[in-house]
PDB file of C-alpha atoms in Angstrom:
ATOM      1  CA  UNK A   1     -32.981 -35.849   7.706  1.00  0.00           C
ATOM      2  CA  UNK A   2     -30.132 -36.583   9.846  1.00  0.00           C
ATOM      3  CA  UNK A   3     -28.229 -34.778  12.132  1.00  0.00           C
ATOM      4  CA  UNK A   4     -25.156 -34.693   9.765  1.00  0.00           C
ATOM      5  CA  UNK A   5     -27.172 -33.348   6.664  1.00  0.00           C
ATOM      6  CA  UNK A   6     -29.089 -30.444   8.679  1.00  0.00           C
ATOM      7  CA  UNK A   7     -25.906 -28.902   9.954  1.00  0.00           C
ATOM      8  CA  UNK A   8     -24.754 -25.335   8.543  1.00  0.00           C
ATOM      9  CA  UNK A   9     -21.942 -25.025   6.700  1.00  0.00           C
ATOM     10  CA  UNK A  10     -18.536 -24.038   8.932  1.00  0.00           C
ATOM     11  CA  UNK A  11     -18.479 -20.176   7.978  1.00  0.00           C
ATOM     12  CA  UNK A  12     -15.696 -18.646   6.132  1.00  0.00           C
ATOM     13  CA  UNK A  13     -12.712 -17.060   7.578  1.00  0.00           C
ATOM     14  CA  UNK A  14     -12.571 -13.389   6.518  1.00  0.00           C
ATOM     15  CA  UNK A  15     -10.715 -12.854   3.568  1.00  0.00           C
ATOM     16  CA  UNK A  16      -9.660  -9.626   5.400  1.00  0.00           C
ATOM     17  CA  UNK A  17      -8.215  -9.463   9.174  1.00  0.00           C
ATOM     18  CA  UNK A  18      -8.926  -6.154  10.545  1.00  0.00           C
ATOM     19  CA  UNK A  19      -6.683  -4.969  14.144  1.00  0.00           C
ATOM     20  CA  UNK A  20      -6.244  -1.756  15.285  1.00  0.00           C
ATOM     21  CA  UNK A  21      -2.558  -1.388  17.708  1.00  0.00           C
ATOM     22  CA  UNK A  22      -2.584   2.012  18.978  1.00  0.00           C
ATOM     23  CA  UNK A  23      -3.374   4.750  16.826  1.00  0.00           C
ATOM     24  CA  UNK A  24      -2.139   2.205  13.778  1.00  0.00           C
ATOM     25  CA  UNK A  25      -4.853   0.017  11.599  1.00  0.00           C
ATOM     26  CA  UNK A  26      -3.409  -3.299  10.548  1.00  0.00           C
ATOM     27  CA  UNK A  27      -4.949  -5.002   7.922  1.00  0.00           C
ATOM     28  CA  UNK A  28      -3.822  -8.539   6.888  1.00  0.00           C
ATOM     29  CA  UNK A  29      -4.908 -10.048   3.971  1.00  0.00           C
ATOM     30  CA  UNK A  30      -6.007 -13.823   4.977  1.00  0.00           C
ATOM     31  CA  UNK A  31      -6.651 -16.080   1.974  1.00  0.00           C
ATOM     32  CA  UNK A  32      -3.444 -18.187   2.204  1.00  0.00           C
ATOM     33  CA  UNK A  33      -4.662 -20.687   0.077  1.00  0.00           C
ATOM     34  CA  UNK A  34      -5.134 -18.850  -2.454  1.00  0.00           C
ATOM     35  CA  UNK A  35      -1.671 -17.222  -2.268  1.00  0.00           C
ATOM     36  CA  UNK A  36      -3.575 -14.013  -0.580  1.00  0.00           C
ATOM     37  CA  UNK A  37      -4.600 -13.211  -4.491  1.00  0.00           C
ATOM     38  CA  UNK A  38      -6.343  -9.496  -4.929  1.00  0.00           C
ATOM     39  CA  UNK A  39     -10.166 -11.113  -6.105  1.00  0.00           C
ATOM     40  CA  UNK A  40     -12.970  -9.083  -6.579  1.00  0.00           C
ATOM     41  CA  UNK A  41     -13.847  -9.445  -3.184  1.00  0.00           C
ATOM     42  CA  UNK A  42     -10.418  -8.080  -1.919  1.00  0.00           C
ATOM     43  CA  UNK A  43      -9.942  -5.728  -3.611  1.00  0.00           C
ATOM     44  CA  UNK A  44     -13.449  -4.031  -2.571  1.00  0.00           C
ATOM     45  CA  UNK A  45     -12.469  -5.111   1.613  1.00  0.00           C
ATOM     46  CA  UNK A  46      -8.960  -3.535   1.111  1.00  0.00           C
ATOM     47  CA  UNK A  47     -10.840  -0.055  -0.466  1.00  0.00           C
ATOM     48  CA  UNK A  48     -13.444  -0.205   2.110  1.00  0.00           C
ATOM     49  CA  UNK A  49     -10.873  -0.743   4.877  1.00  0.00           C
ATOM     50  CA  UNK A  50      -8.615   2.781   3.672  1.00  0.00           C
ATOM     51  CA  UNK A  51     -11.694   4.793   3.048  1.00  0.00           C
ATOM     52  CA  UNK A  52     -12.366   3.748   6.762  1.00  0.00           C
ATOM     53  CA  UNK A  53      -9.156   4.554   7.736  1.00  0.00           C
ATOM     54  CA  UNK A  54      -9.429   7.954   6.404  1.00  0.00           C
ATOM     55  CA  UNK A  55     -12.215   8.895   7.677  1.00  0.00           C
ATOM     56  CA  UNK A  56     -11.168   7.359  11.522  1.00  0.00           C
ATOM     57  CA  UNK A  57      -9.211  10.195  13.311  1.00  0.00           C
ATOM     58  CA  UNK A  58      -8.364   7.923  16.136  1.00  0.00           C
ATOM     59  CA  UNK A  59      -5.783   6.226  13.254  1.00  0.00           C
ATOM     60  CA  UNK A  60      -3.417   7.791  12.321  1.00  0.00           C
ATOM     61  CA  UNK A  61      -1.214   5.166   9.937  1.00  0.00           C
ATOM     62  CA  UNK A  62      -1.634   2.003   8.815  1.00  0.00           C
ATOM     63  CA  UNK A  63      -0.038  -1.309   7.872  1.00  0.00           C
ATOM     64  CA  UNK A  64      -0.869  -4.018   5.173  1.00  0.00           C
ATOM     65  CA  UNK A  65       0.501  -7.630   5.865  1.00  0.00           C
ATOM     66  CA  UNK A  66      -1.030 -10.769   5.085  1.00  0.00           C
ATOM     67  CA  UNK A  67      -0.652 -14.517   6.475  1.00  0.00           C
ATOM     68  CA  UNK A  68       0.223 -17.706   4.654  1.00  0.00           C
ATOM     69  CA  UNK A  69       3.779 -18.305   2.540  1.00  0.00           C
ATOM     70  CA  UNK A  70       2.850 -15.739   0.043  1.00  0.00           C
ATOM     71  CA  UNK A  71       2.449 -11.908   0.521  1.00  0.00           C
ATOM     72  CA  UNK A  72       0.042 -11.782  -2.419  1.00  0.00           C
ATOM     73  CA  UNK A  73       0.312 -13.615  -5.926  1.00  0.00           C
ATOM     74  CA  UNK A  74      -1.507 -10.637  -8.020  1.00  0.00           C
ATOM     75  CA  UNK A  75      -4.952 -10.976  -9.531  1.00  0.00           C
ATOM     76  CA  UNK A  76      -7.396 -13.705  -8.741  1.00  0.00           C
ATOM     77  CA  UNK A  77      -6.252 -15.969 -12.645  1.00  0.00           C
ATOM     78  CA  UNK A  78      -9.022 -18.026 -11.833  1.00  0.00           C
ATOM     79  CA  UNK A  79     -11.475 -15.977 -10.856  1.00  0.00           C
ATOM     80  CA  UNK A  80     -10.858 -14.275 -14.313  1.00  0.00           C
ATOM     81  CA  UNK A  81     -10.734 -17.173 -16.328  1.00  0.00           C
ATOM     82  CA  UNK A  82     -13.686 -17.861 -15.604  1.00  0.00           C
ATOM     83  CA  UNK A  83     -15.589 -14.897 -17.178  1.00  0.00           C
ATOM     84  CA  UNK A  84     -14.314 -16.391 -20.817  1.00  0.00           C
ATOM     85  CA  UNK A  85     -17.424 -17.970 -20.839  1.00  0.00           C
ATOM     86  CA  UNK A  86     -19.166 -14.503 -20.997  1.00  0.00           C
ATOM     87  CA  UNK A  87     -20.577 -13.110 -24.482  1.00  0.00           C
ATOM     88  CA  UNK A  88     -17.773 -10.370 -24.697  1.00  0.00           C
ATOM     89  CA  UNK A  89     -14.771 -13.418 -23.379  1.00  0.00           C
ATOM     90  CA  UNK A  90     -14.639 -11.167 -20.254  1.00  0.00           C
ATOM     91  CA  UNK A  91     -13.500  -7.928 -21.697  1.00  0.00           C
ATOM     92  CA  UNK A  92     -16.337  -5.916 -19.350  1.00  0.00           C
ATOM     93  CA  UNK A  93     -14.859  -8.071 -16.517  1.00  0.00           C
ATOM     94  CA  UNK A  94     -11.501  -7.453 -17.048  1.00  0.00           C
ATOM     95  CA  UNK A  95     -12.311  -3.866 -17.920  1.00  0.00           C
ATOM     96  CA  UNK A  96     -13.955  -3.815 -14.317  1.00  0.00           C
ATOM     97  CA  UNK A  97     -11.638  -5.486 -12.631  1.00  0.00           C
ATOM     98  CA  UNK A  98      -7.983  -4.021 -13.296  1.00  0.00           C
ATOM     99  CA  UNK A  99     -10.255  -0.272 -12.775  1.00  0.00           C
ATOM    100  CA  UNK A 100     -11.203  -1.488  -9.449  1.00  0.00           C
ATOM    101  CA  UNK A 101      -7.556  -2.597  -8.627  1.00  0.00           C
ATOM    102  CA  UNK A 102      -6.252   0.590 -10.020  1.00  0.00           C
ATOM    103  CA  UNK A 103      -8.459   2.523  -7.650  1.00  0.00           C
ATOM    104  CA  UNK A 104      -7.886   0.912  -4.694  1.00  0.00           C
ATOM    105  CA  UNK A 105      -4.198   1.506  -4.844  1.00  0.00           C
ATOM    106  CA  UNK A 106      -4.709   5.020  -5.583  1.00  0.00           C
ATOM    107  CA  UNK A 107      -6.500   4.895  -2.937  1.00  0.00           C
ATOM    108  CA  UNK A 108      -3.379   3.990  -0.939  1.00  0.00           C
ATOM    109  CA  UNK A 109      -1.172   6.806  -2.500  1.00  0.00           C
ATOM    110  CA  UNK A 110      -4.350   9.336  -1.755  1.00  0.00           C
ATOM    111  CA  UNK A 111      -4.820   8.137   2.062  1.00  0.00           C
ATOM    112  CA  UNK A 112      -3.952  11.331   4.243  1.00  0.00           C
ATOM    113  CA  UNK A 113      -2.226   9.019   6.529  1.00  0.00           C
ATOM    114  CA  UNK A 114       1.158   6.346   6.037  1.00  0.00           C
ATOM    115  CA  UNK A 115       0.660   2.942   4.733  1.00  0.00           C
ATOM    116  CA  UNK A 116       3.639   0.417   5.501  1.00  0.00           C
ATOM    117  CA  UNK A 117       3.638  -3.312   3.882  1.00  0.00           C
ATOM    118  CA  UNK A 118       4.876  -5.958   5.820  1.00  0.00           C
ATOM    119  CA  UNK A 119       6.181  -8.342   3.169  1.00  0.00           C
ATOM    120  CA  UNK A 120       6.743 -12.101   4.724  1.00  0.00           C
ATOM    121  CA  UNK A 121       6.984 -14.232   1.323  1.00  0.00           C
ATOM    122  CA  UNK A 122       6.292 -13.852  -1.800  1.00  0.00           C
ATOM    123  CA  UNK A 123       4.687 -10.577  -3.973  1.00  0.00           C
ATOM    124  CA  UNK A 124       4.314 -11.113  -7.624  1.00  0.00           C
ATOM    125  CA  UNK A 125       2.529  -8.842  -9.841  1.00  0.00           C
ATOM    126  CA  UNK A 126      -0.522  -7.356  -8.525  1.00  0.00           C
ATOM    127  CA  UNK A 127       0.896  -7.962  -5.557  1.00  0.00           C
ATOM    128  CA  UNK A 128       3.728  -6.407  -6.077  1.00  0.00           C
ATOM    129  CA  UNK A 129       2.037  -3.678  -7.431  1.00  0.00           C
ATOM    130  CA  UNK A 130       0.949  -3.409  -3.840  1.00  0.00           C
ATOM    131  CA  UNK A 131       4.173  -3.321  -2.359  1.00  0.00           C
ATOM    132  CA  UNK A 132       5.064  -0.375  -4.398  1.00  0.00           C
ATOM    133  CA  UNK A 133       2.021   1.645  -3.729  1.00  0.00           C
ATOM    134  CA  UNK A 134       2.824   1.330  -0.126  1.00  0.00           C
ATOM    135  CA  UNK A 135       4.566   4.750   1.423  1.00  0.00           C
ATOM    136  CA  UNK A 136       7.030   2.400   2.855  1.00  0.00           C
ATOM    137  CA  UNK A 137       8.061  -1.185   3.100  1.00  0.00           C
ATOM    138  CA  UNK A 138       9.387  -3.858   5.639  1.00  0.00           C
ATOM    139  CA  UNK A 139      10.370  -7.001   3.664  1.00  0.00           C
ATOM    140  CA  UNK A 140      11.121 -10.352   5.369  1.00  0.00           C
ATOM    141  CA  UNK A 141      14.491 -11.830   4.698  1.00  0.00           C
ATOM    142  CA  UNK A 142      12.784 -14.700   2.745  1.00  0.00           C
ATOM    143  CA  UNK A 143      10.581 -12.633   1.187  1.00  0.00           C
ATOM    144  CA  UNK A 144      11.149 -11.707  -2.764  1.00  0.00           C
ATOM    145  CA  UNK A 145       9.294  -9.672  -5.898  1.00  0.00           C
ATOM    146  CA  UNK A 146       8.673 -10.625  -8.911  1.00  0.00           C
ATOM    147  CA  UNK A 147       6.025  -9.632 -12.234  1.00  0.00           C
ATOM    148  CA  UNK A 148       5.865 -12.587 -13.617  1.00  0.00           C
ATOM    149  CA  UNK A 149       3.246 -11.964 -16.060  1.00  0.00           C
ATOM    150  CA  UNK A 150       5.287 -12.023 -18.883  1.00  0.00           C
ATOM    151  CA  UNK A 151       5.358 -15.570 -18.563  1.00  0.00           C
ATOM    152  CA  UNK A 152       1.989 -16.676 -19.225  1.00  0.00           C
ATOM    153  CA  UNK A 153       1.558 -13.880 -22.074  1.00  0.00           C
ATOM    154  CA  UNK A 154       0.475 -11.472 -20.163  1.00  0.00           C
ATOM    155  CA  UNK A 155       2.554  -7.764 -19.320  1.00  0.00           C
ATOM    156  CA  UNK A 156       2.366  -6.551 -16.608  1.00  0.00           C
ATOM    157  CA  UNK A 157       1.044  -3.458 -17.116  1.00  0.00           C
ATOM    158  CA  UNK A 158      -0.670  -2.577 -14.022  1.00  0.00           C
ATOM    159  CA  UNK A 159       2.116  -3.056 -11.812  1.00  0.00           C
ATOM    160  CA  UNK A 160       4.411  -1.122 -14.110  1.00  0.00           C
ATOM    161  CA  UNK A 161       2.658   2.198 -13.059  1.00  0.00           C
ATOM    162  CA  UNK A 162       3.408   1.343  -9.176  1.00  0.00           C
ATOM    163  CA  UNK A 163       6.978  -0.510 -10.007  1.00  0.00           C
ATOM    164  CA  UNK A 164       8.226   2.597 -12.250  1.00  0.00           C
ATOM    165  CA  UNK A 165       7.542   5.257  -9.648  1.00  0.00           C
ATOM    166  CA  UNK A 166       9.250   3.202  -7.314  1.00  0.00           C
ATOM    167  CA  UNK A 167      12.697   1.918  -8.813  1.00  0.00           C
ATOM    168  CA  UNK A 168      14.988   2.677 -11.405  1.00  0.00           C
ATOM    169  CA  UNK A 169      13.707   2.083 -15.224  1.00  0.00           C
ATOM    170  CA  UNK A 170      16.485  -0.210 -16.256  1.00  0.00           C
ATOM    171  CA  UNK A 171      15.671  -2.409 -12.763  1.00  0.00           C
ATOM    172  CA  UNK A 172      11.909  -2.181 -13.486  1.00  0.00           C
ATOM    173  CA  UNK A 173      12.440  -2.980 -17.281  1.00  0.00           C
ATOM    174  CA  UNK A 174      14.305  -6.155 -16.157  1.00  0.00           C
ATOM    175  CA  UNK A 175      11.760  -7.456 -13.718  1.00  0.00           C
ATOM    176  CA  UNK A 176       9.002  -6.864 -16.279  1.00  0.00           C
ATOM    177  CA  UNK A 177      10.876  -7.924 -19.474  1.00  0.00           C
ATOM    178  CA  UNK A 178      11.974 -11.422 -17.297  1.00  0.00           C
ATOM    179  CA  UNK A 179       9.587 -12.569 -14.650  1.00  0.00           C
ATOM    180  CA  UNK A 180      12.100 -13.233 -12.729  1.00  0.00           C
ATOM    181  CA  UNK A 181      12.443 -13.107  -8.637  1.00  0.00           C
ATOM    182  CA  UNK A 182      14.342 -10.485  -6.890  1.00  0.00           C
ATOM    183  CA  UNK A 183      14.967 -11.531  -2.911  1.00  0.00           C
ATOM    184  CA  UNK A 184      14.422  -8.954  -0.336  1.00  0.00           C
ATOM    185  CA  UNK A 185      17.629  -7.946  -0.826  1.00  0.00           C
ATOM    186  CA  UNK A 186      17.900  -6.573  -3.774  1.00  0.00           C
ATOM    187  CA  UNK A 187      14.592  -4.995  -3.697  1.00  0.00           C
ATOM    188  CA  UNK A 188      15.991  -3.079  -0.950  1.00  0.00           C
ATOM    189  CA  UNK A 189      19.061  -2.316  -3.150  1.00  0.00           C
ATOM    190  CA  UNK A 190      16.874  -0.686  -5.999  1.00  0.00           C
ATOM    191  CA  UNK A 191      14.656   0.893  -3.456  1.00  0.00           C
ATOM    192  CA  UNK A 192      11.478  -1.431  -3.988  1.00  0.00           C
ATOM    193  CA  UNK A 193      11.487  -1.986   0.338  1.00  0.00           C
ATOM    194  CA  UNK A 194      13.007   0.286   3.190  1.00  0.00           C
ATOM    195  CA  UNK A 195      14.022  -2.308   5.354  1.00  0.00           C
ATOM    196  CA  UNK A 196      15.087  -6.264   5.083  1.00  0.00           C
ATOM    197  CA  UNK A 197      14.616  -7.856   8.909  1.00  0.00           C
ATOM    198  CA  UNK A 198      15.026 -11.518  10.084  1.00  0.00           C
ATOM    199  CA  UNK A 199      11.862 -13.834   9.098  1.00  0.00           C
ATOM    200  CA  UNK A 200       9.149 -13.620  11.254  1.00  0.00           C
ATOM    201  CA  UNK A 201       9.736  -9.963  12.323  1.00  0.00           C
ATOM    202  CA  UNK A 202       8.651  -8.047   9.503  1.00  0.00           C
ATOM    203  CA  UNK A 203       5.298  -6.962  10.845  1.00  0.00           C
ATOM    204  CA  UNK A 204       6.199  -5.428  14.598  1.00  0.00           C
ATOM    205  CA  UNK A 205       9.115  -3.968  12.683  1.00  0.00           C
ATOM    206  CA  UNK A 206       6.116  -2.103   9.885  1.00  0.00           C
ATOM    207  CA  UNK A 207       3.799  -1.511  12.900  1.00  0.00           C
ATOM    208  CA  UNK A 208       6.740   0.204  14.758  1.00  0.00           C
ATOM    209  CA  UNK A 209       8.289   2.162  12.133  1.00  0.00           C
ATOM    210  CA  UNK A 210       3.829   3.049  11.296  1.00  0.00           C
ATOM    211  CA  UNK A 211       4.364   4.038  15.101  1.00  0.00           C
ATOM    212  CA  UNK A 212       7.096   5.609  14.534  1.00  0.00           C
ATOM    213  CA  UNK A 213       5.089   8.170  12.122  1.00  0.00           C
ATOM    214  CA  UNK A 214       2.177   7.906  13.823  1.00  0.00           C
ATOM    215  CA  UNK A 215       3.865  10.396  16.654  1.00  0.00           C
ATOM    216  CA  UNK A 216       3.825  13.222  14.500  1.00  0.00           C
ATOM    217  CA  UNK A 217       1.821  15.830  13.547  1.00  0.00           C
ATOM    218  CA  UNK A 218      -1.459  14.213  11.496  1.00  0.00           C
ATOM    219  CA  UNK A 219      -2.233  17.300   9.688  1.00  0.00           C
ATOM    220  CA  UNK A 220       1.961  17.807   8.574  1.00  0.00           C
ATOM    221  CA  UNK A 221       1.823  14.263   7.294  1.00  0.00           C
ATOM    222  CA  UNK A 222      -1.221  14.583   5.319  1.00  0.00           C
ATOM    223  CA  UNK A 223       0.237  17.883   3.605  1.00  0.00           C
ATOM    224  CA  UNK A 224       3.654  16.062   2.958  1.00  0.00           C
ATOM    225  CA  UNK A 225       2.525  12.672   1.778  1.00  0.00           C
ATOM    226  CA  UNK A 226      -0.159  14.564  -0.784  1.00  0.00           C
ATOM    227  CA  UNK A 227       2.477  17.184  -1.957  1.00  0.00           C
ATOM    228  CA  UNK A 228       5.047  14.636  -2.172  1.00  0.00           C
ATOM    229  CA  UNK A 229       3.261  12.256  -4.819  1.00  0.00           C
ATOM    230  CA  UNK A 230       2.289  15.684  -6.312  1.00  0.00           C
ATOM    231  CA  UNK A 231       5.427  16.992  -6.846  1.00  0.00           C
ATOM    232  CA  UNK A 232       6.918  13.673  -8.389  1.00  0.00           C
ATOM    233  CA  UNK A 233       4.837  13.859 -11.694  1.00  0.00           C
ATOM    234  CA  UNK A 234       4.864  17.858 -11.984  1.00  0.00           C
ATOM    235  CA  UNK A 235       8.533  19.633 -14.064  1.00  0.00           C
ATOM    236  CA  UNK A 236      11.299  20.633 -11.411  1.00  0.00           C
ATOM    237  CA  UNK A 237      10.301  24.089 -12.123  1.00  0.00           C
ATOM    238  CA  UNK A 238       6.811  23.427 -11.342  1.00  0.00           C
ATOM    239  CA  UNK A 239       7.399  21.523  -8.344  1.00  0.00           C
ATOM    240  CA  UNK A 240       9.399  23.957  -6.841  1.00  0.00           C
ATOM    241  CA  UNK A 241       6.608  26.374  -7.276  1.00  0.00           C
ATOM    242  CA  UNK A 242       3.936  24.453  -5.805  1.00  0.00           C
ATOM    243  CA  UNK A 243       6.456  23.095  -2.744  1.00  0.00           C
ATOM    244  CA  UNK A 244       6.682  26.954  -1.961  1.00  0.00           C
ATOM    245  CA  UNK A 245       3.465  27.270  -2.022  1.00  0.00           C
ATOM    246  CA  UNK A 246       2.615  23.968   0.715  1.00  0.00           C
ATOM    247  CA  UNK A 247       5.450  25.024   2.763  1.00  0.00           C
ATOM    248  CA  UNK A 248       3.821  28.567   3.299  1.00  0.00           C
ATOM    249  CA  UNK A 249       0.394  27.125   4.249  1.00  0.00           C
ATOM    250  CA  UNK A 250       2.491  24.836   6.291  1.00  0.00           C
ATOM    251  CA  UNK A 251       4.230  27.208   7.964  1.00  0.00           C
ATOM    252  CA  UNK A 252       1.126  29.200   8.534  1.00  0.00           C
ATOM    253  CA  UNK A 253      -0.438  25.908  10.518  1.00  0.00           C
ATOM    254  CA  UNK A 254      -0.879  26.045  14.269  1.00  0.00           C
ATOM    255  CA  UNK A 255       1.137  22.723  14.573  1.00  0.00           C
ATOM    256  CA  UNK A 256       3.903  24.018  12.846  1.00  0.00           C
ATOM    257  CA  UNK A 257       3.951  27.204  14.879  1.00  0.00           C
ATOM    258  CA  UNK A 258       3.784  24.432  17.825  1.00  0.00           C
ATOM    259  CA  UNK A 259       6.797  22.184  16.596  1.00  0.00           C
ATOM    260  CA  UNK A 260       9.126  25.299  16.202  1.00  0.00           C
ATOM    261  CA  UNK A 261       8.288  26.987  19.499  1.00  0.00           C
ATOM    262  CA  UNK A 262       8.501  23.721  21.259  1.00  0.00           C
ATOM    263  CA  UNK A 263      12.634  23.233  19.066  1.00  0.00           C
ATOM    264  CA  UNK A 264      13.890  26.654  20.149  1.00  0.00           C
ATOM    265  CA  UNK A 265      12.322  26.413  23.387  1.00  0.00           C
ATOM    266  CA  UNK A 266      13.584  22.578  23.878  1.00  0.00           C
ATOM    267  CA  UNK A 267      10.609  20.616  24.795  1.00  0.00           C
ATOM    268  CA  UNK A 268       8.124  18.044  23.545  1.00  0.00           C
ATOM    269  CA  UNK A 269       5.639  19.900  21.051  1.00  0.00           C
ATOM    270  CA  UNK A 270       2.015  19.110  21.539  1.00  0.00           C
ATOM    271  CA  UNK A 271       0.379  18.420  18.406  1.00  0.00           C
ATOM    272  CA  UNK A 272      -3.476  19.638  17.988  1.00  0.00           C
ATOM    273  CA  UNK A 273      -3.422  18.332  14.043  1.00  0.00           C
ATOM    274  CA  UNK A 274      -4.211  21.376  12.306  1.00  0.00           C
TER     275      UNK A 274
END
């Protein structure tokens, strides 16, 4: 056997990049040529990576990006075509799949802690849908949005859940009905990103503004993000109820009683995260 035939295989890159900057977890998705696309695999690194994150108290935000041209390009088309070949056509598969993907970015809205996207190129569909799960987004002037799945017959259905609690109905209705590409700034305009920056810049600007965050309290974060997703599907009456109720438990905190001691009495509070 020769040299050239007994040598291993060059190992993989990881499909996931994991970096911790300060007290913030960055996690870049790293399958550029494959558009960064959410496969199985993916999509059970990114959930692995946030129940991590949860769970680390040294962290205390964190920021998705991802390297290549394209933010993400959705679902893995390939990787699902393939299971046509299976008895059912792939119905378990799919089944599996899109439940996977919707738990993962539940995951996201459930993490006690702030998740910023740093959008350099393009996010279509399930990557989109990523976007919008975010609690906030940085969006490269050449980056733009689209769900596209319309297009090759299939709705995007998924996303819609993330899109529609994130922008107007008649906006999302458009960019599901059409497929078509919104530029970064117009997703800003309907509300899809925070912030548009120069190319290039988009993740220091997401790890800063996750820095930003990452300054306050942990345990007044965790209360607010939780109670804010809460609120949003609950009737106004009902929200106002249960908002009462958080901000007495809030108020009753030792941080709390920190942060407004530390106001009247003009000085830097000292957070203890409880």
């Amino acid at each position: 056997m020769s040299v050239q035939a007994a040598r291993a295989p060059s190992p993989q890159p990881p499909i996931l990049l994991r970096e911790i900057v300060g007290s913030v977890a960055v996690l870049t998705l790293n399958r550029p040529a494959a558009r960064n696309s959410l496969s199985e695999a993916m999509i059970g690194q990114l959930h692995a990576s946030l129940n991590a994150i949860a769970e680390d108290k040294h962290i205390r935000a964190a920021v998705i990006a991802a390297n290549g041209p394209a933010f993400s390009a959705g679902h893995d088309i390939k990787e699902l075509t393939a299971r046509r070949t299976d008895p059912d056509r792939g119905r378990a598969y799919f089944a599996q799949i899109m439940t996977a993907c919707s738990a993962m970015m539940q995951a996201i809205v459930r993490l006690p802690k702030p998740v910023v996207a740093a959008v350099q190129g393009i996010a279509t569909a399930a990557g989109c849908q990523l976007v919008a799960s975010c609690d906030l987004a940085i969006a490269s002037e050449a980056a733009s949005f689209a769900t596209p799945g319309v297009d090759i017959g299939l709705f995007c259905s998924t996303p819609m859940v993330a899109l529609s609690r994130n922008v107007p109905r008649k906006q999302a209705m458009e960019m599901l009905l059409t497929g078509e590409p919104i530029p970064a700034a117009r997703a800003r305009e309907i509300g899809l990103v925070n912030r548009v920056v120069p190319a290039g810049t988009e993740r220091d600007a997401a790890i800063a503004l996750a820095q930003k965050v990452a300054l306050k309290s942990a345990y007044t974060i965790k209360l607010g993000k939780e109670a804010f997703y809460r609120q949003a599907e609950m009737s106004l009456a009902d929200a106002y109820r249960y908002a009462a109720e958080v901000m007495t438990e809030n108020m009753m905190a030792r941080d709390a009683e920190e942060g407004i001691g530390a106001f009247i009495e003009k000085r830097t509070p000292t957070w203890r995260d409880e």
